[in-house]
Tab-separated table of C-alpha atoms in Angstrom:
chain	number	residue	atom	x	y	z
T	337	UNK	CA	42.190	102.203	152.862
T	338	UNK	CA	41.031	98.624	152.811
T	339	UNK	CA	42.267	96.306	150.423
T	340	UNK	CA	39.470	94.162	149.649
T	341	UNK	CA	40.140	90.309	148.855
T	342	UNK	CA	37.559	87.570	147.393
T	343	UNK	CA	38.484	83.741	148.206
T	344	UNK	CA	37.221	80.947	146.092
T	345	UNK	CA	38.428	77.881	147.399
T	346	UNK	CA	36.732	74.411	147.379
T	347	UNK	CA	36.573	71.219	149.949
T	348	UNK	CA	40.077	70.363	149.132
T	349	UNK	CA	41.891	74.237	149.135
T	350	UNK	CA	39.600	75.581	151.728
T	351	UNK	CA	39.252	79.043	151.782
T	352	UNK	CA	39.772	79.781	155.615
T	353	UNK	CA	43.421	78.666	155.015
T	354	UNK	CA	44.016	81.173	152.323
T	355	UNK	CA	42.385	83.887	154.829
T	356	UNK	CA	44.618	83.165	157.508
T	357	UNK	CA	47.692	82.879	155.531
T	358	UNK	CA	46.831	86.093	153.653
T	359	UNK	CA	46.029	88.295	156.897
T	360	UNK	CA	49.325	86.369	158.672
T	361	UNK	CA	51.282	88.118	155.488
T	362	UNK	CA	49.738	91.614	154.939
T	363	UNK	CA	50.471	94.876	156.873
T	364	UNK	CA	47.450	96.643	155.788
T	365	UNK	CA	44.067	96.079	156.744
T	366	UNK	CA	41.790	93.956	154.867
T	367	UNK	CA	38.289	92.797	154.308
T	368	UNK	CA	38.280	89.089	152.989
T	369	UNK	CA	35.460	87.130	151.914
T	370	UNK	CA	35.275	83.672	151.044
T	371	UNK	CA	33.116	80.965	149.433
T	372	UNK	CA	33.725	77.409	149.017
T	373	UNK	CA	33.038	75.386	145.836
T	374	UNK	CA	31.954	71.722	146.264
T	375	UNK	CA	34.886	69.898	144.267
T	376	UNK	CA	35.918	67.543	144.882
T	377	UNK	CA	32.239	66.081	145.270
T	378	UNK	CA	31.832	67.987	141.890
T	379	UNK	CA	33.611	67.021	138.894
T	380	UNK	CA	35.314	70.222	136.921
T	381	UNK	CA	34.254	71.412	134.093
T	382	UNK	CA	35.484	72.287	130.258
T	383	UNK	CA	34.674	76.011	129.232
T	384	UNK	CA	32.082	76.491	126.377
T	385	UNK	CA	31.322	79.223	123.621
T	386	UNK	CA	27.473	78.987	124.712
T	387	UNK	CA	27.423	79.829	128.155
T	388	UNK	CA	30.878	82.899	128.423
T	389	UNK	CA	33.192	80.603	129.294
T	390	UNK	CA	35.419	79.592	126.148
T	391	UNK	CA	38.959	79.756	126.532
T	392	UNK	CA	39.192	78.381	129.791
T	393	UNK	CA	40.631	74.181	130.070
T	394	UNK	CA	38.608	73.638	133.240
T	395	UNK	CA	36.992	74.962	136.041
T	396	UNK	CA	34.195	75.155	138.858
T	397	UNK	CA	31.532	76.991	139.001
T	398	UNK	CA	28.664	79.293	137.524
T	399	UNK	CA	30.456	82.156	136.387
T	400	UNK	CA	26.856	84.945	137.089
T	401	UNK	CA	26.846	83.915	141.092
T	402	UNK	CA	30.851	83.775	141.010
T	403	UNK	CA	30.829	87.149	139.321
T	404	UNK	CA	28.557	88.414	141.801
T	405	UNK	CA	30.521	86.733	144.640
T	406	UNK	CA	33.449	88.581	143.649
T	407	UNK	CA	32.040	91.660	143.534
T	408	UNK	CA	34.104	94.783	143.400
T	409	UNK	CA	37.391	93.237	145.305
T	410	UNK	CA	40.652	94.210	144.253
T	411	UNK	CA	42.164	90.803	144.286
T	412	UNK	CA	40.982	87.657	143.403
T	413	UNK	CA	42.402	84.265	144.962
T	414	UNK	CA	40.838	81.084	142.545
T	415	UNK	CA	41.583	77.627	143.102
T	416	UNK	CA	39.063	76.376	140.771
T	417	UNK	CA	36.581	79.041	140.048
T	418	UNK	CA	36.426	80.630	136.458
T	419	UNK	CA	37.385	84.025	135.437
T	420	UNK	CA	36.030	84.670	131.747
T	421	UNK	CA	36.060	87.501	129.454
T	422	UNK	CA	32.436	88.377	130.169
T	423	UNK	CA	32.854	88.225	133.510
T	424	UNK	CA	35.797	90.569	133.274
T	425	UNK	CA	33.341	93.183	132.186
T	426	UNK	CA	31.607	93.667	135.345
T	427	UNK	CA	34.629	93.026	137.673
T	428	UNK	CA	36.630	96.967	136.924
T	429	UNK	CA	38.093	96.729	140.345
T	430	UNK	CA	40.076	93.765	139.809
T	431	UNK	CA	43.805	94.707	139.796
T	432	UNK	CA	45.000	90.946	140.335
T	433	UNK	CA	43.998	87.086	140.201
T	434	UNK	CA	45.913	84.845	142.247
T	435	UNK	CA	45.286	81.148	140.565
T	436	UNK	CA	46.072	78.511	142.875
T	437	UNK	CA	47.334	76.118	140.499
T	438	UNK	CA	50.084	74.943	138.668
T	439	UNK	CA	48.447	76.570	135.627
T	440	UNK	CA	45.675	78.958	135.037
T	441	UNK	CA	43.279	77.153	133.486
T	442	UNK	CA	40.227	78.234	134.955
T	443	UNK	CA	41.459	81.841	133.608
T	444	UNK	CA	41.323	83.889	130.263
T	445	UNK	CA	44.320	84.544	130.451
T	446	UNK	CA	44.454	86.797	127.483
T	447	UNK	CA	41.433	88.229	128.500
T	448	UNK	CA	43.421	89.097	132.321
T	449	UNK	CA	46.198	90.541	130.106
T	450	UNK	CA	44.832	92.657	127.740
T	451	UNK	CA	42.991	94.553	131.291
T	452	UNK	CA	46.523	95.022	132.281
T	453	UNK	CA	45.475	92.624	135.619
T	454	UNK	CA	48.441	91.069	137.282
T	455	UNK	CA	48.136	87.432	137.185
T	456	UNK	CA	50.243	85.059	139.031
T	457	UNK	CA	49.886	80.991	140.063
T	458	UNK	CA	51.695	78.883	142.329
T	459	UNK	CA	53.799	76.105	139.988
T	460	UNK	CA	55.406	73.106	142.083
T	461	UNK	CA	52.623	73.556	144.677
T	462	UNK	CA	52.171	69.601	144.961
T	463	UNK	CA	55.519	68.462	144.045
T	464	UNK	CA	56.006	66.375	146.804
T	465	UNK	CA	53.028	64.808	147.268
T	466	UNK	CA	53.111	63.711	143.327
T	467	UNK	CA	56.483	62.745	143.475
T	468	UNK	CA	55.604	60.359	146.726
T	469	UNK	CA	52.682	59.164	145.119
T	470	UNK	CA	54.384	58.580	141.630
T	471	UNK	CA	57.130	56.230	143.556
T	472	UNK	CA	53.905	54.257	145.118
T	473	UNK	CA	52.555	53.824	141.602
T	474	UNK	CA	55.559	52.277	140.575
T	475	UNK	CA	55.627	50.169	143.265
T	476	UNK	CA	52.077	48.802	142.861
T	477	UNK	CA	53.606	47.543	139.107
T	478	UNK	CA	56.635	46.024	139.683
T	479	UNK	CA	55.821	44.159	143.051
T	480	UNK	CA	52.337	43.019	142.152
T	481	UNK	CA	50.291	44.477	144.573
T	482	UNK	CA	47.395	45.746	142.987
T	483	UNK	CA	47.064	42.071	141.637
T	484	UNK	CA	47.811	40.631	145.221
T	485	UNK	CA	44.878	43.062	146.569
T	486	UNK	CA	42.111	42.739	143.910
T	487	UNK	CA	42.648	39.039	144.195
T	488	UNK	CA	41.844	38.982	147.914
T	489	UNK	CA	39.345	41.099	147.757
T	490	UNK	CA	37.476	38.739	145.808
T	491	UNK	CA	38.321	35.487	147.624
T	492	UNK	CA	41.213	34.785	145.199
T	493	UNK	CA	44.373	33.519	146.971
T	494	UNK	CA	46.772	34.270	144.104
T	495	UNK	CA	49.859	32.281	145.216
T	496	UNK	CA	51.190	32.074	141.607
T	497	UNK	CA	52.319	36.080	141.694
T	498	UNK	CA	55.501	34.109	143.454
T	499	UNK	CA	56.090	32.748	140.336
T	500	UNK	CA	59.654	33.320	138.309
T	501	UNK	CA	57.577	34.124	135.068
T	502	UNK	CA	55.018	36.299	136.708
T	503	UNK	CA	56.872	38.312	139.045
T	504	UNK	CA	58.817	40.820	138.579
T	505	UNK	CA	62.420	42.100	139.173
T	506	UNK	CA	63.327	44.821	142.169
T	507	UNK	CA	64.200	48.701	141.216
T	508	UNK	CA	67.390	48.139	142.125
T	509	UNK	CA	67.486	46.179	138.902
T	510	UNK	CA	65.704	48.347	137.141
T	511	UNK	CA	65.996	51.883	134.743
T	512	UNK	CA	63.514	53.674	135.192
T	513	UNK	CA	63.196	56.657	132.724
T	514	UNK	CA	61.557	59.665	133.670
T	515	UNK	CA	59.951	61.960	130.682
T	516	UNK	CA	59.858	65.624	132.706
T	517	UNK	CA	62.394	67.661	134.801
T	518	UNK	CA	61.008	70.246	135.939
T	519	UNK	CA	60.078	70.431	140.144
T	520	UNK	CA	58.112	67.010	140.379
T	521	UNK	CA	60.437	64.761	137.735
T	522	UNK	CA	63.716	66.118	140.007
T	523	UNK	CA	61.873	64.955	143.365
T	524	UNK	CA	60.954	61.647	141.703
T	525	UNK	CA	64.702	61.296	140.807
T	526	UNK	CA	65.680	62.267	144.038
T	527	UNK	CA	63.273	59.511	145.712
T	528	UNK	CA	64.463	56.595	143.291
T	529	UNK	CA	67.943	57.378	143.660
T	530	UNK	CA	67.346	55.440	147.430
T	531	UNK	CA	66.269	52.246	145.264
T	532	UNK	CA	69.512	52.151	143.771
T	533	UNK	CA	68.239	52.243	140.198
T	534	UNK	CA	69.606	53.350	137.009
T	535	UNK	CA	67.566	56.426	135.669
T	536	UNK	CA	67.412	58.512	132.745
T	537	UNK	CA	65.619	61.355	132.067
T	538	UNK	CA	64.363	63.168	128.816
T	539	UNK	CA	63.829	66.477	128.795
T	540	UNK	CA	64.783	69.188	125.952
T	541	UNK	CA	64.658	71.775	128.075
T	542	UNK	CA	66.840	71.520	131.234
T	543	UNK	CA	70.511	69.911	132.561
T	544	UNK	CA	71.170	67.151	134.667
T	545	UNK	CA	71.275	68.657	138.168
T	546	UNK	CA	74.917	68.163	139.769
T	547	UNK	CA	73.812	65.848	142.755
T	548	UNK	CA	71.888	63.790	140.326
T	549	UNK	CA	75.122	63.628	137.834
T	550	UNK	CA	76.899	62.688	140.305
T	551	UNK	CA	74.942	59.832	141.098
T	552	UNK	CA	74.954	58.535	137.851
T	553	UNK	CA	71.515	60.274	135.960
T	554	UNK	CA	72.024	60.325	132.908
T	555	UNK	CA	70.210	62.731	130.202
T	556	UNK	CA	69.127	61.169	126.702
T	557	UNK	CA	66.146	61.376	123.931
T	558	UNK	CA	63.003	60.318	124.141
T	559	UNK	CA	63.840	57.285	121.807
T	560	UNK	CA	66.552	56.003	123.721
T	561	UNK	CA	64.776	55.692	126.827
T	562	UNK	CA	61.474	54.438	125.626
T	563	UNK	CA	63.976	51.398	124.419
T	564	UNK	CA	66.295	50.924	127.445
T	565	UNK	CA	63.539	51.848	130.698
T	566	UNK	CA	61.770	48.919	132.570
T	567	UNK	CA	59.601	51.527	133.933
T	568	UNK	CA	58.247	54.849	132.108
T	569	UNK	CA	57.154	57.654	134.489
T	570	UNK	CA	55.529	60.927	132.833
T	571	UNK	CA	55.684	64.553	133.959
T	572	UNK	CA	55.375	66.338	131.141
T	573	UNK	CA	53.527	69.575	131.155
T	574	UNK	CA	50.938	69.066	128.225
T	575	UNK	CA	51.673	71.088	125.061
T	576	UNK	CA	50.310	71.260	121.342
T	577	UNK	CA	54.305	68.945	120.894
T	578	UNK	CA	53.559	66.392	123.500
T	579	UNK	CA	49.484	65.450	123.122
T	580	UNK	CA	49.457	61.648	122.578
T	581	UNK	CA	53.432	61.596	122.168
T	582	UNK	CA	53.018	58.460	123.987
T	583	UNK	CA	51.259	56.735	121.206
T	584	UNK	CA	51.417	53.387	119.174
T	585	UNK	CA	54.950	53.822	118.374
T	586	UNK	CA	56.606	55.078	121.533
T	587	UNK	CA	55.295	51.455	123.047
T	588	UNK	CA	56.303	49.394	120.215
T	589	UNK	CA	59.798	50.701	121.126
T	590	UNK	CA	59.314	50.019	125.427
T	591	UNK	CA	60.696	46.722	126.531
T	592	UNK	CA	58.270	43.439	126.435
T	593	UNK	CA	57.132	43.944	129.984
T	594	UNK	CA	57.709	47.359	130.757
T	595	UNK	CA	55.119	49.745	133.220
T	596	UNK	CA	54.096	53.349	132.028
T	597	UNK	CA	53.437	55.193	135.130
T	598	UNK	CA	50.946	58.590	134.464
T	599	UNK	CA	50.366	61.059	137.058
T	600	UNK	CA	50.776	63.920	134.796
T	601	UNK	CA	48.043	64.714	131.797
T	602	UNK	CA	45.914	62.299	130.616
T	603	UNK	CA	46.213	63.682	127.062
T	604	UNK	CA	49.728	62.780	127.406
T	605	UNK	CA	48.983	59.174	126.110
T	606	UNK	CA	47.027	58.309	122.948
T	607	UNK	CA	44.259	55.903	125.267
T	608	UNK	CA	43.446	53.284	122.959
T	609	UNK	CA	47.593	52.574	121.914
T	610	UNK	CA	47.628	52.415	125.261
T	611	UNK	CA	44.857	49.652	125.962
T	612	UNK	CA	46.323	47.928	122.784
T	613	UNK	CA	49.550	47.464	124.592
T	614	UNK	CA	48.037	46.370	127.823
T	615	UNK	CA	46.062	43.765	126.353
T	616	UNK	CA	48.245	42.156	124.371
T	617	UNK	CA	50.880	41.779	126.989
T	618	UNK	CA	53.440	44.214	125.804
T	619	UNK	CA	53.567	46.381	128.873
T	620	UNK	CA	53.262	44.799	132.090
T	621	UNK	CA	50.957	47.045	133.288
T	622	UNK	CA	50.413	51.009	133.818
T	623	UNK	CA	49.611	53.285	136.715
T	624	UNK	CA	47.250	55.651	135.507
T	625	UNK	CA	46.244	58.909	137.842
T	626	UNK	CA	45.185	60.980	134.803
T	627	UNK	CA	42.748	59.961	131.966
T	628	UNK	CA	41.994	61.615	128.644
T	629	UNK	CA	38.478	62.122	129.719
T	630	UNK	CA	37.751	62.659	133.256
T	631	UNK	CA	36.023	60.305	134.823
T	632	UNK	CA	36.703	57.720	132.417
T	633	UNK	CA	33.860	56.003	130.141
T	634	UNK	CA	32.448	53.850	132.252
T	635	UNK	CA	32.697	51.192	129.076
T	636	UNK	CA	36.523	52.501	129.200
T	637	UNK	CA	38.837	49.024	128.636
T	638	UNK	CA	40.795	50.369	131.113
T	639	UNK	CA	38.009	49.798	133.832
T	640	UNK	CA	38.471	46.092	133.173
T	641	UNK	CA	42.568	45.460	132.765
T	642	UNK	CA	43.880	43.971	135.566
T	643	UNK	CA	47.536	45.150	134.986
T	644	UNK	CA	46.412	48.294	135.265
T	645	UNK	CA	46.315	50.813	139.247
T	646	UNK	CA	44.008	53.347	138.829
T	647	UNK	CA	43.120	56.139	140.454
T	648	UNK	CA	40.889	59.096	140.289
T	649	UNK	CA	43.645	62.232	139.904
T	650	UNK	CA	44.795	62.271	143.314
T	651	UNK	CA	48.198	62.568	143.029
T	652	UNK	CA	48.333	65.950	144.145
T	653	UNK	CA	45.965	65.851	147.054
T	654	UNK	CA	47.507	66.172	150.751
T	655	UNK	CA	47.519	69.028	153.377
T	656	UNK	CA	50.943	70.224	152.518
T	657	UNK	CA	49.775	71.086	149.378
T	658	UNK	CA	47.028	73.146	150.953
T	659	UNK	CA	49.480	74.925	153.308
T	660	UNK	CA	52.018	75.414	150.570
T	661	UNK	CA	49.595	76.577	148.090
T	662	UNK	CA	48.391	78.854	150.617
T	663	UNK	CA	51.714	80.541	151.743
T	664	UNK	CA	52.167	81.045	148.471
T	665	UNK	CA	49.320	83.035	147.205
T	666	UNK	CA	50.015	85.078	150.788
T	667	UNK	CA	53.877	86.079	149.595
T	668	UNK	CA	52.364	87.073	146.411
T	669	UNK	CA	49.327	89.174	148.048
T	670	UNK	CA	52.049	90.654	150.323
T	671	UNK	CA	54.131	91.660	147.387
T	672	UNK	CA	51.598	93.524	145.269
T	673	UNK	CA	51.149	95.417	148.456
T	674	UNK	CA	54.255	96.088	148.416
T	675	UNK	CA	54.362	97.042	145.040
T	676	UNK	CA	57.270	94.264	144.427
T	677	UNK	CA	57.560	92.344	141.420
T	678	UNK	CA	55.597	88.715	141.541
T	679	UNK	CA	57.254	85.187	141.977
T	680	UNK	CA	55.357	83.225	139.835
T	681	UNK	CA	53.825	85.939	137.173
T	682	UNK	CA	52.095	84.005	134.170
């Protein structure tokens, strides 16, 4: 019999890679269709009680075509594409969603669970590339560069960054405290332990791996690293406990001249505490990859700081990702075949 698949990727997770990675993993004929969504070129959406699609954080898509896409397949592969509890009701074939995300956002997932559908997603899948980027981020902060570059680019020769009371100091000077240690906070460690920093992490949750004990990590709360971190670096997953956590107070008790670095959740940070802090010179500056609302107001303070990197949530976005995202959803295809138990169930 043949297992039919439907593939919803997009013109960053193209669906052609999850095809060949599924039919490199199965042993049992398939038929596999695929459609491509036109994010990034499209921004993603929030779901709505009006048009079916409440419940789900955000997503891509027309859920009546992307119903009718999907069709009667067995499994589902989503990137960004929505699965709602209306559209549920006219897919009875489905017997599992693979959600190519950290999360399932784009999924009701009570909705998937009450159908007794086996849901899984692929957590970690850019953990490298938002570790690497996170360290870059830093680095734009403490050495000036975004400063250095904006100033060129506008004809501005801005010698005085050499200054003693402008500059800043090197990361092998620094702490850096890192708020998250799960996959991506442990490869961020792992990068800044070549800078020769001091680092603390906060994170209620998990231990101090032994490699990065050994090098002197040290585990502490929230407070005390707010207080003793030159640079702030989130990776929090956002919960009802940490929206805005990084508020008003949390940078009254950073160092004068500290950076926050966010390439987590945008919700993470209460926006205007943050501006507040930026413009009055507390923080040195901030790295910002994630924003409360997405794209920013175009009236947005931020827009206008110039201690401030920005960039449009592209932490996560290289080819690994692609091809590790893809093997992944292909191991778990391969097990429900199988009839083995799921990696990553949600």
């Amino acid at each position: 019999m043949t297992l039919k698949i439907a593939v919803i990727g997009d013109q960053f997770m193209l669906a052609s890679t999850f095809e060949q990675a599924i039919k490199n993993s199965c042993s049992v004929p398939t038929k596999i269709r695929t459609l491509n969504l036109d994010f990034p070129d499209v921004p993603m959406r929030q779901g709505r009680e009006e048009d079916g699609t409440a419940g789900l954080k955000e997503f891509l898509g027309d859920p009546d075509p992307i119903a009718d896409f999907i069709g009667d397949a067995e499994l589902l592969v989503t990137h960004l594409a929505p699965l709602s509890a209306d559209m549920l009701k006219r897919l009875p074939n489905i017997k599992m969603v693979a959600v190519a995300r950290g999360g399932p956002v784009n999924v009701d997932i009570n909705a998937v669970r009450e159908r007794n559908i086996r849901i899984v997603n692929t957590p970690g899948r850019n953990a490298s590339a938002v570790a690497e980027f996170t360290i870059g981020a830093i680095l734009s902060q403490t050495h000036n560069i975004v400063r250095g570059h904006d100033g060129l680019r506008k004809g501005n020769w801005r010698g005085e960054l050499y200054r003693a009371d402008i500059t800043g100091d090197e990361l092998c000077d620094m702490t850096v405290g890192v708020i998250g240690y799960s996959e991506i906070g442990r490869l961020v460690v792992k990068f800044l332990r070549a800078f020769g920093c001091k680092i603390l992490i906060s994170d209620p949750y998990v231990d101090v791996l032994p490699e990065d004990a050994d090098y002197g990590v040290r585990k502490t709360d929230l407070d005390e690293l707010l207080e003793a971190s030159d640079v702030v670096t989130l990776h929090a997953r956002l919960t009802p406990e940490t929206k805005e956590f990084i508020n008003a107070d949390a940078f009254a008790r950073m160092k004068k001249g500290a950076v926050l670095v966010n390439t987590a959740r945008g919700q993470l940070v209460d926006q205007d505490a943050l501006i507040a802090a930026l413009s009055s010179g507390h923080l040195h500056g901030a790295a910002l990859d994630t924003f409360a609302v997405e794209p920013p107001e175009a009236d947005s303070p931020l827009l206008s700081l110039e201690n401030v990197t920005l960039t449009p949530h592209v932490a996560g976005a290289s080819l690994r990702t692609v091809r590790v995202t893809a093997n992944k959803i292909a191991e778990e295809v391969r097990r429900y075949i199988a009839n083995e138990s799921p990696v990553n169930p949600c």
